[in-house]
Amino acid sequence: MKDEVESREDRVGKLKGLGCSRKRVEDARFTQGKGNYVDDIKLDGMLFGDFVRSPYAHARITGINIDAALKVPGVLAVLTAKDLEPLGLHWMPTLAGDRQMVLADGKVLFQGQEVAFVVAEDRYAAADGIEAVEVEYEELPVLVNPFESLKSDVVLREDTVDEDGAPKDGAHGPRKHHNHIFTWEAGDRDTTEQVISEAEVVAESDMYYHRTHPCPLETCGCVASMDKVNGKLTLWGTFQAPHAIRTVVSLISGIEEHNIRVISPDIGGGFGNKVGAYPGYVCSVVASIVTGKPVKWIEDRMDNLMTTAFARDYHMTGRISATKDGKITGLHCHVTADHGGFDACADPTKFPAGFMNICTGSYDIPTAFLEVDGVYTNKAPGGVSYRCSFRVTEAVYFIERMIEVLAIKLNMDAAELRRINFIRKEQFPYTAALGWEYDSGDYHTAWEKALKAVDYEGLRAEQAQRIEDFKAGKTRKLMGIGLSFFTEIVGAGPVKNCDILGLGMFDSCEIRIHPTGSAIARLGTISQGQGHATTFAQILASEIGLPADSITIEEGDTDTAPYGLGTYGSRSTPVAGAATAMAGRKIRAKAQMIAAYLLEVHDDDVEFDVDRFVVKGAPERFKTMKEIAFAAYNQAIPGIEPGLEAVSYYDPPNMTYPFGAYVCVMDIDVDTGVPEIRRFYALDDCGTRINPMIIEGQVHGGLTEALAVALGQEIAYDDMGNVKTGTLMDFFLPTAWEVPNYETDHTVTPSPHHPIGAKGVGESPHVGGVPCFSNAVQDAFRPFGNVHTNMPHDHWRIWKTAHDLGLHG
Amino acid sequence: MIPASFEYYRPKDLDGVLALLRDHGDDARVMAGGHSLIPMMKLRMAEVPHLIDLQDVAGLRGIEVGAEGIRLGAMVTQSEIIAHDGLAQAAPILREAALQIADPQVRNMGTVGGNVANGDPGNDMPGLMQCLDAAFTLVGPDSERQVAARDFYEAAYMTAREDDEVLTAVTIPLPKGGHAYEKQKRKIGDYATAAAAVQILKEGGSCASASIAMTNLSDTPIFCEEAGAALVGSTLDTAALDAAVAAMQAAIDPSEDNRGPVDFKRHVAGVILRRAIERAWSRA
């Protein structure tokens, strides 16, 4: 038989399992324009809804006249808060424990806020209807700066104060001021203050991590279809967490969960923007119930940039202390977090500042304290994790800047300062001062590999020569060497401390093996471009010995997929990937019993070997998984139920902690402020590598979004609360032209608690990339006295740094 | 991002265009590549009840390179300019500038006529045409006239063209000497932070003539005669360059936007012009 002559290696290769750069099975349809996105859904009689939005950042609404709009041909209805109020739907809960207006309830709190929902026969009629709605506004004082907001007499939210005007408690405890949302602390305040006050060296820095936006290629949208005959609501949408959306819709609408079917079709990128619930979803559902017809809502690009889920906007103040030899002794961080008009952060509920308390980074810092104050302003709500786990980008940027600032204070090489302070390999599992237990790591090995790969000493020598040349007038370009070493915290998370609105953050996989030896697996996650249909099949192929090409992966339909919390925060591989492996192992356990029966030996006398069970010591006697699958359905086996299926709900024991070492080499034209990235080296350790090609793609994408954020991408407001960057002309999305050639590398430190040792990688390059690009810019100016300048480092801000340092003569 | 309703016309000849303009007056606009007008309509910043597409109008296409000069039909696209070898020989600055406009997809649609006629201070072609001393052919209901590019621009989106006239062609005298189009932008597809078009003629080691125009540094393109004059007769020594840059900086009037504040733009305009002059001189 052919199987007998086939080598073990050949059999492993045929599976296309773990470690194989298997081509993405999704790409056949995406590259042929055959994807099925929410705006591709067209149903009989479908209507289109769109919003009248506020031109003002803060105003009272004194009247809304919809008469003229209702006369526009094709316009069927215009919903306002008054229509939603009897249903209790004029406000909705946010994931952060706050509430948010669905439609403006008497006032607006940010430019672009949803005021009325126009329902029409098509989107053209809806656009004309929007123009015809007359809204009377009475402008109110605008607060766009959180520090001013905390001092202002202006009450942004009437529901934050009692009858006497005193601040009421919020979702996370007492308010310090009526515009204050919460205070969140981690670590030991008193000891940290003491350590810093007694330290030999203390470095300090203020830094603003500007507001930006995930800006996925596809904007947010949905189609709601209420079937009044059978009472079932179907909701298609760009949801990163379809099951959670179903539960939330049920809780706020009163429709029983079995009567709601939520479907996430193909999604064109999420990056956190599609985690939360938006007024468009609620209004579409209501409009479908009212009209009895399907209703579609699709954001345009400006709606997306101006109103749905921004990221970052953290004002951070840091103090870091060390011995004069460079051993870090303490870290203090205060954050003033600008959340806009509503607190709609998408964090686990117990973590109003996400995992910002990973801000001790990759370093063995014995004492630390973090305090975050959330503040309301007249800006759009959000605060999502743009290609990162919850607020981890902010945390890593903070510590990687503080390390650089400390290196300047110590007059020490920043690579050496990191080396001195890394958590050592033998310290893992390592409990950090702010509470997290890092599962594994080997930072020194990764760091040395990275520095050697780029010839770090040589780069510094070249930089020294460049500075000489610059001072001698031979060049107008400075050279910056950006370093960053990051530790991510992903895979939320253990149900004991991670939930969103009470929903535990486990995830799931359900597998059915078909009689002829192929399979379908369904998961509680949803790909938005990550390639789950490719990689989860690979995990399963290695676990159950059927080729990945014979395994279909399905996600996103709550009527068929098992319950799970969705895809964000690099949680799919750590949580659903683990569930997949565990469900696969259940399949294998049953297959072992069937194989033993077929081979007429005891269960313990067979062992799994790639794609089959073999009799121990007699490898010529075996049953392939394909044969076992057929027997499972078609042969009566005493004591064993027919069929071969399994389900696993996986509650991870811990987060996973991917890490990496990045180096960026940049030339900067001091006269024009134009940076040129000469080299970018990225070493990632994401534990066990499932598909190296997909990892490489993730790293390229994450680094490009990091480049964008560091070098220009922002949501900027003027003093009146007008968004200045509401189109792709001004919101910086780099093209292939602006992106350098990336060099990727890796080490492998498997997670000790994950079934296959994988840690997640999609967000690492963004988390590590932002400080690396920023550090390169700052390093170029370090010899001339620069300590810290804020991002984004666009041309004029780089030029200004040069100008302020006197480099323009 | 959906325009208000409009009537769409696609006449076959210029008479048809002019008749529509006569019938509808201010309510009608002609459209060439549509890359400025359509976004404005989608944002409902421009309301155009009657949109006249020039796509099918005879006689508006074609690149002619003659002994005296160059004629570009208004509907010539930037891609066609880039691809035309004879043009690249006769006036290489056109290709150099066109390659810095937007991206290939936009350049496949964007036309020279639309670019110069719209009066958008961000467009690259107006400054370029001022540098080259081009003239625009305007055809009205009863007459045809030529207006020099240097006299055409009055303010942002305000030009010498009357509402009932159509810009049909651009004629350019054959440029002499070295050229450069230097542009700083934030990314591919962006308008200039600052851009300079320079054409320099060198005779006997010194500068015989120099033509300089700047883009996106005022509400119109800035043709700066004084800056060119500062170079004439010199060997482009530092003093001459400084004088040219100073003259240019006195002529521009940049405004603050997301690209940066005024002092930054003034400074960058100087750097960009200096580089453009040096490159043009090296080719002269």
Tab-separated table of N, CA and C in Angstrom, chain B residues 10 29-39 52-57 59-63 71-82 87 94 97-99 101-120 122-129 136 152-153 161 166-170 172 191:
chain	number	residue	atom	x	y	z
B	10	ARG	N	-24.154	64.706	-21.843
B	10	ARG	CA	-22.923	64.243	-22.476
B	10	ARG	C	-22.937	64.646	-23.950
B	29	ARG	N	-22.334	73.300	-14.837
B	29	ARG	CA	-20.862	73.260	-14.769
B	29	ARG	C	-20.388	72.192	-15.732
B	30	VAL	N	-19.242	72.465	-16.390
B	30	VAL	CA	-18.652	71.412	-17.201
B	30	VAL	C	-17.722	70.577	-16.328
B	31	MET	N	-17.604	69.307	-16.701
B	31	MET	CA	-16.749	68.397	-15.945
B	31	MET	C	-15.783	67.716	-16.899
B	32	ALA	N	-14.512	67.737	-16.539
B	32	ALA	CA	-13.510	67.032	-17.357
B	32	ALA	C	-13.240	65.669	-16.720
B	33	GLY	N	-12.186	65.544	-15.911
B	33	GLY	CA	-11.917	64.255	-15.243
B	33	GLY	C	-12.774	64.043	-14.009
B	34	GLY	N	-13.291	65.131	-13.466
B	34	GLY	CA	-14.212	65.020	-12.337
B	34	GLY	C	-13.550	64.881	-10.976
B	35	HIS	N	-12.204	64.911	-10.933
B	35	HIS	CA	-11.561	64.607	-9.663
B	35	HIS	C	-11.533	65.750	-8.672
B	36	SER	N	-11.892	66.926	-9.093
B	36	SER	CA	-12.107	68.014	-8.134
B	36	SER	C	-13.596	68.224	-7.905
B	37	LEU	N	-14.351	68.240	-9.021
B	37	LEU	CA	-15.765	68.622	-8.932
B	37	LEU	C	-16.607	67.554	-8.219
B	38	ILE	N	-16.385	66.291	-8.530
B	38	ILE	CA	-17.255	65.254	-7.949
B	38	ILE	C	-17.114	65.178	-6.426
B	39	PRO	N	-15.897	65.210	-5.884
B	39	PRO	CA	-15.830	65.241	-4.411
B	39	PRO	C	-16.549	66.445	-3.805
B	52	ILE	N	-22.324	68.905	-17.081
B	52	ILE	CA	-22.026	68.653	-18.507
B	52	ILE	C	-20.688	67.929	-18.589
B	53	ASP	N	-20.755	66.678	-18.986
B	53	ASP	CA	-19.543	65.847	-19.079
B	53	ASP	C	-18.884	66.099	-20.445
B	54	LEU	N	-17.619	66.459	-20.433
B	54	LEU	CA	-16.915	66.784	-21.681
B	54	LEU	C	-16.314	65.552	-22.363
B	55	GLN	N	-16.474	64.394	-21.740
B	55	GLN	CA	-15.888	63.145	-22.222
B	55	GLN	C	-16.005	62.929	-23.743
B	56	ASP	N	-17.170	63.175	-24.292
B	56	ASP	CA	-17.419	62.837	-25.706
B	56	ASP	C	-17.273	64.025	-26.660
B	57	VAL	N	-16.888	65.188	-26.120
B	57	VAL	CA	-16.833	66.376	-26.982
B	57	VAL	C	-15.636	66.273	-27.924
B	59	GLY	N	-12.640	67.201	-30.415
B	59	GLY	CA	-11.657	68.271	-30.551
B	59	GLY	C	-10.978	68.717	-29.272
B	60	LEU	N	-11.271	68.063	-28.155
B	60	LEU	CA	-10.660	68.509	-26.893
B	60	LEU	C	-9.478	67.628	-26.479
B	61	ARG	N	-9.150	66.658	-27.318
B	61	ARG	CA	-8.061	65.760	-26.944
B	61	ARG	C	-6.840	66.008	-27.824
B	62	GLY	N	-5.790	65.356	-27.538
B	62	GLY	CA	-4.637	65.386	-28.422
B	62	GLY	C	-3.501	66.249	-27.916
B	63	ILE	N	-2.300	65.738	-28.118
B	63	ILE	CA	-1.075	66.448	-27.771
B	63	ILE	C	-0.361	66.757	-29.078
B	71	ARG	N	0.615	72.162	-27.997
B	71	ARG	CA	-0.802	72.358	-27.723
B	71	ARG	C	-1.336	71.109	-27.030
B	72	LEU	N	-1.926	71.317	-25.863
B	72	LEU	CA	-2.555	70.214	-25.133
B	72	LEU	C	-4.055	70.442	-25.156
B	73	GLY	N	-4.802	69.500	-25.685
B	73	GLY	CA	-6.260	69.595	-25.583
B	73	GLY	C	-6.660	69.539	-24.122
B	74	ALA	N	-7.747	70.207	-23.790
B	74	ALA	CA	-8.145	70.300	-22.379
B	74	ALA	C	-8.380	68.927	-21.757
B	75	MET	N	-8.794	67.949	-22.578
B	75	MET	CA	-9.127	66.627	-22.023
B	75	MET	C	-7.933	65.664	-22.011
B	76	VAL	N	-6.760	66.164	-22.288
B	76	VAL	CA	-5.556	65.321	-22.165
B	76	VAL	C	-5.353	64.978	-20.694
B	77	THR	N	-5.164	63.702	-20.406
B	77	THR	CA	-4.999	63.310	-19.009
B	77	THR	C	-3.530	63.417	-18.590
B	78	GLN	N	-3.337	63.427	-17.289
B	78	GLN	CA	-1.965	63.449	-16.784
B	78	GLN	C	-1.206	62.190	-17.205
B	79	SER	N	-1.899	61.059	-17.267
B	79	SER	CA	-1.244	59.827	-17.726
B	79	SER	C	-0.749	59.984	-19.156
B	80	GLU	N	-1.563	60.624	-19.986
B	80	GLU	CA	-1.148	60.815	-21.388
B	80	GLU	C	0.067	61.728	-21.477
B	81	ILE	N	0.105	62.717	-20.613
B	81	ILE	CA	1.277	63.605	-20.584
B	81	ILE	C	2.526	62.793	-20.221
B	82	ILE	N	2.387	61.942	-19.226
B	82	ILE	CA	3.530	61.149	-18.767
B	82	ILE	C	3.995	60.187	-19.863
B	87	LEU	N	6.602	64.816	-25.987
B	87	LEU	CA	6.398	65.858	-24.975
B	87	LEU	C	7.552	65.842	-23.962
B	94	LEU	N	6.977	68.850	-17.834
B	94	LEU	CA	5.574	68.419	-17.759
B	94	LEU	C	5.488	67.009	-17.182
B	97	ALA	N	6.494	66.987	-13.442
B	97	ALA	CA	5.427	67.501	-12.566
B	97	ALA	C	4.246	66.531	-12.508
B	98	ALA	N	3.855	66.004	-13.671
B	98	ALA	CA	2.672	65.132	-13.700
B	98	ALA	C	2.882	63.878	-12.846
B	99	LEU	N	4.128	63.406	-12.818
B	99	LEU	CA	4.413	62.228	-11.993
B	99	LEU	C	4.270	62.513	-10.495
B	101	ILE	N	1.753	64.364	-9.316
B	101	ILE	CA	0.340	64.644	-9.053
B	101	ILE	C	-0.346	63.352	-8.610
B	102	ALA	N	-0.976	63.398	-7.446
B	102	ALA	CA	-1.845	62.316	-6.973
B	102	ALA	C	-1.216	60.934	-7.176
B	103	ASP	N	-1.955	60.009	-7.769
B	103	ASP	CA	-1.499	58.641	-7.953
B	103	ASP	C	-1.946	58.176	-9.337
B	104	PRO	N	-1.476	57.004	-9.788
B	104	PRO	CA	-1.790	56.591	-11.172
B	104	PRO	C	-3.284	56.534	-11.473
B	105	GLN	N	-4.095	56.091	-10.532
B	105	GLN	CA	-5.528	56.009	-10.810
B	105	GLN	C	-6.121	57.391	-11.060
B	106	VAL	N	-5.730	58.340	-10.238
B	106	VAL	CA	-6.235	59.708	-10.422
B	106	VAL	C	-5.699	60.286	-11.728
B	107	ARG	N	-4.442	60.001	-12.027
B	107	ARG	CA	-3.836	60.574	-13.243
B	107	ARG	C	-4.460	59.999	-14.510
B	108	ASN	N	-5.046	58.807	-14.405
B	108	ASN	CA	-5.744	58.245	-15.560
B	108	ASN	C	-7.016	59.016	-15.877
B	109	MET	N	-7.568	59.681	-14.887
B	109	MET	CA	-8.806	60.437	-15.088
B	109	MET	C	-8.557	61.938	-15.142
B	110	GLY	N	-7.652	62.416	-14.300
B	110	GLY	CA	-7.441	63.856	-14.165
B	110	GLY	C	-6.879	64.456	-15.449
B	111	THR	N	-7.426	65.604	-15.836
B	111	THR	CA	-7.035	66.223	-17.105
B	111	THR	C	-6.282	67.526	-16.864
B	112	VAL	N	-5.551	67.922	-17.886
B	112	VAL	CA	-4.831	69.187	-17.771
B	112	VAL	C	-5.825	70.352	-17.756
B	113	GLY	N	-6.882	70.255	-18.547
B	113	GLY	CA	-7.863	71.338	-18.593
B	113	GLY	C	-8.581	71.507	-17.266
B	114	GLY	N	-9.018	70.405	-16.712
B	114	GLY	CA	-9.691	70.459	-15.418
B	114	GLY	C	-8.771	70.997	-14.339
B	115	ASN	N	-7.527	70.556	-14.388
B	115	ASN	CA	-6.566	70.941	-13.370
B	115	ASN	C	-6.305	72.445	-13.396
B	116	VAL	N	-6.184	73.007	-14.617
B	116	VAL	CA	-5.872	74.445	-14.660
B	116	VAL	C	-7.126	75.318	-14.526
B	117	ALA	N	-8.288	74.790	-14.962
B	117	ALA	CA	-9.482	75.639	-15.006
B	117	ALA	C	-10.167	75.782	-13.652
B	118	ASN	N	-9.988	74.775	-12.790
B	118	ASN	CA	-10.764	74.760	-11.550
B	118	ASN	C	-10.338	75.860	-10.578
B	119	GLY	N	-9.093	76.272	-10.654
B	119	GLY	CA	-8.641	77.352	-9.773
B	119	GLY	C	-8.353	76.909	-8.357
B	120	ASP	N	-8.171	75.605	-8.163
B	120	ASP	CA	-7.826	75.104	-6.833
B	120	ASP	C	-6.354	75.423	-6.580
B	122	GLY	N	-4.361	74.184	-4.680
B	122	GLY	CA	-3.554	72.995	-4.429
B	122	GLY	C	-3.089	72.314	-5.700
B	123	ASN	N	-3.762	72.591	-6.828
B	123	ASN	CA	-3.402	71.909	-8.073
B	123	ASN	C	-2.002	72.298	-8.544
B	124	ASP	N	-1.314	71.330	-9.150
B	124	ASP	CA	0.067	71.567	-9.570
B	124	ASP	C	0.186	72.249	-10.925
B	125	MET	N	-0.771	71.965	-11.836
B	125	MET	CA	-0.626	72.450	-13.199
B	125	MET	C	-0.691	73.987	-13.334
B	126	PRO	N	-1.497	74.682	-12.540
B	126	PRO	CA	-1.548	76.137	-12.719
B	126	PRO	C	-0.190	76.803	-12.538
B	127	GLY	N	0.519	76.477	-11.464
B	127	GLY	CA	1.842	77.065	-11.240
B	127	GLY	C	2.801	76.663	-12.350
B	128	LEU	N	2.719	75.422	-12.738
B	128	LEU	CA	3.581	74.918	-13.804
B	128	LEU	C	3.349	75.709	-15.092
B	129	MET	N	2.064	75.948	-15.409
B	129	MET	CA	1.745	76.674	-16.647
B	129	MET	C	2.171	78.141	-16.552
B	136	PHE	N	-4.220	79.883	-22.112
B	136	PHE	CA	-5.410	79.036	-22.112
B	136	PHE	C	-6.378	79.547	-23.168
B	152	PHE	N	-4.543	84.517	-15.327
B	152	PHE	CA	-5.811	83.779	-15.267
B	152	PHE	C	-6.387	83.670	-13.857
B	153	TYR	N	-5.516	83.606	-12.850
B	153	TYR	CA	-5.989	83.261	-11.505
B	153	TYR	C	-6.221	84.500	-10.658
B	161	ARG	N	-12.000	83.071	-16.415
B	161	ARG	CA	-12.987	82.418	-17.278
B	161	ARG	C	-14.397	82.876	-16.906
B	166	VAL	N	-15.739	77.886	-22.053
B	166	VAL	CA	-15.140	76.583	-21.803
B	166	VAL	C	-13.653	76.662	-22.130
B	167	LEU	N	-12.836	76.155	-21.234
B	167	LEU	CA	-11.387	76.104	-21.496
B	167	LEU	C	-11.135	74.884	-22.374
B	168	THR	N	-10.643	75.117	-23.591
B	168	THR	CA	-10.552	74.008	-24.554
B	168	THR	C	-9.134	73.526	-24.793
B	169	ALA	N	-8.143	74.388	-24.577
B	169	ALA	CA	-6.771	73.972	-24.879
B	169	ALA	C	-5.770	74.809	-24.093
B	170	VAL	N	-4.592	74.247	-23.956
B	170	VAL	CA	-3.473	74.946	-23.324
B	170	VAL	C	-2.348	74.987	-24.362
B	172	ILE	N	1.657	76.076	-25.064
B	172	ILE	CA	2.871	76.334	-24.284
B	172	ILE	C	4.012	76.614	-25.263
B	191	TYR	N	-1.830	67.125	-1.783
B	191	TYR	CA	-1.427	68.392	-2.381
B	191	TYR	C	-0.087	68.804	-1.778
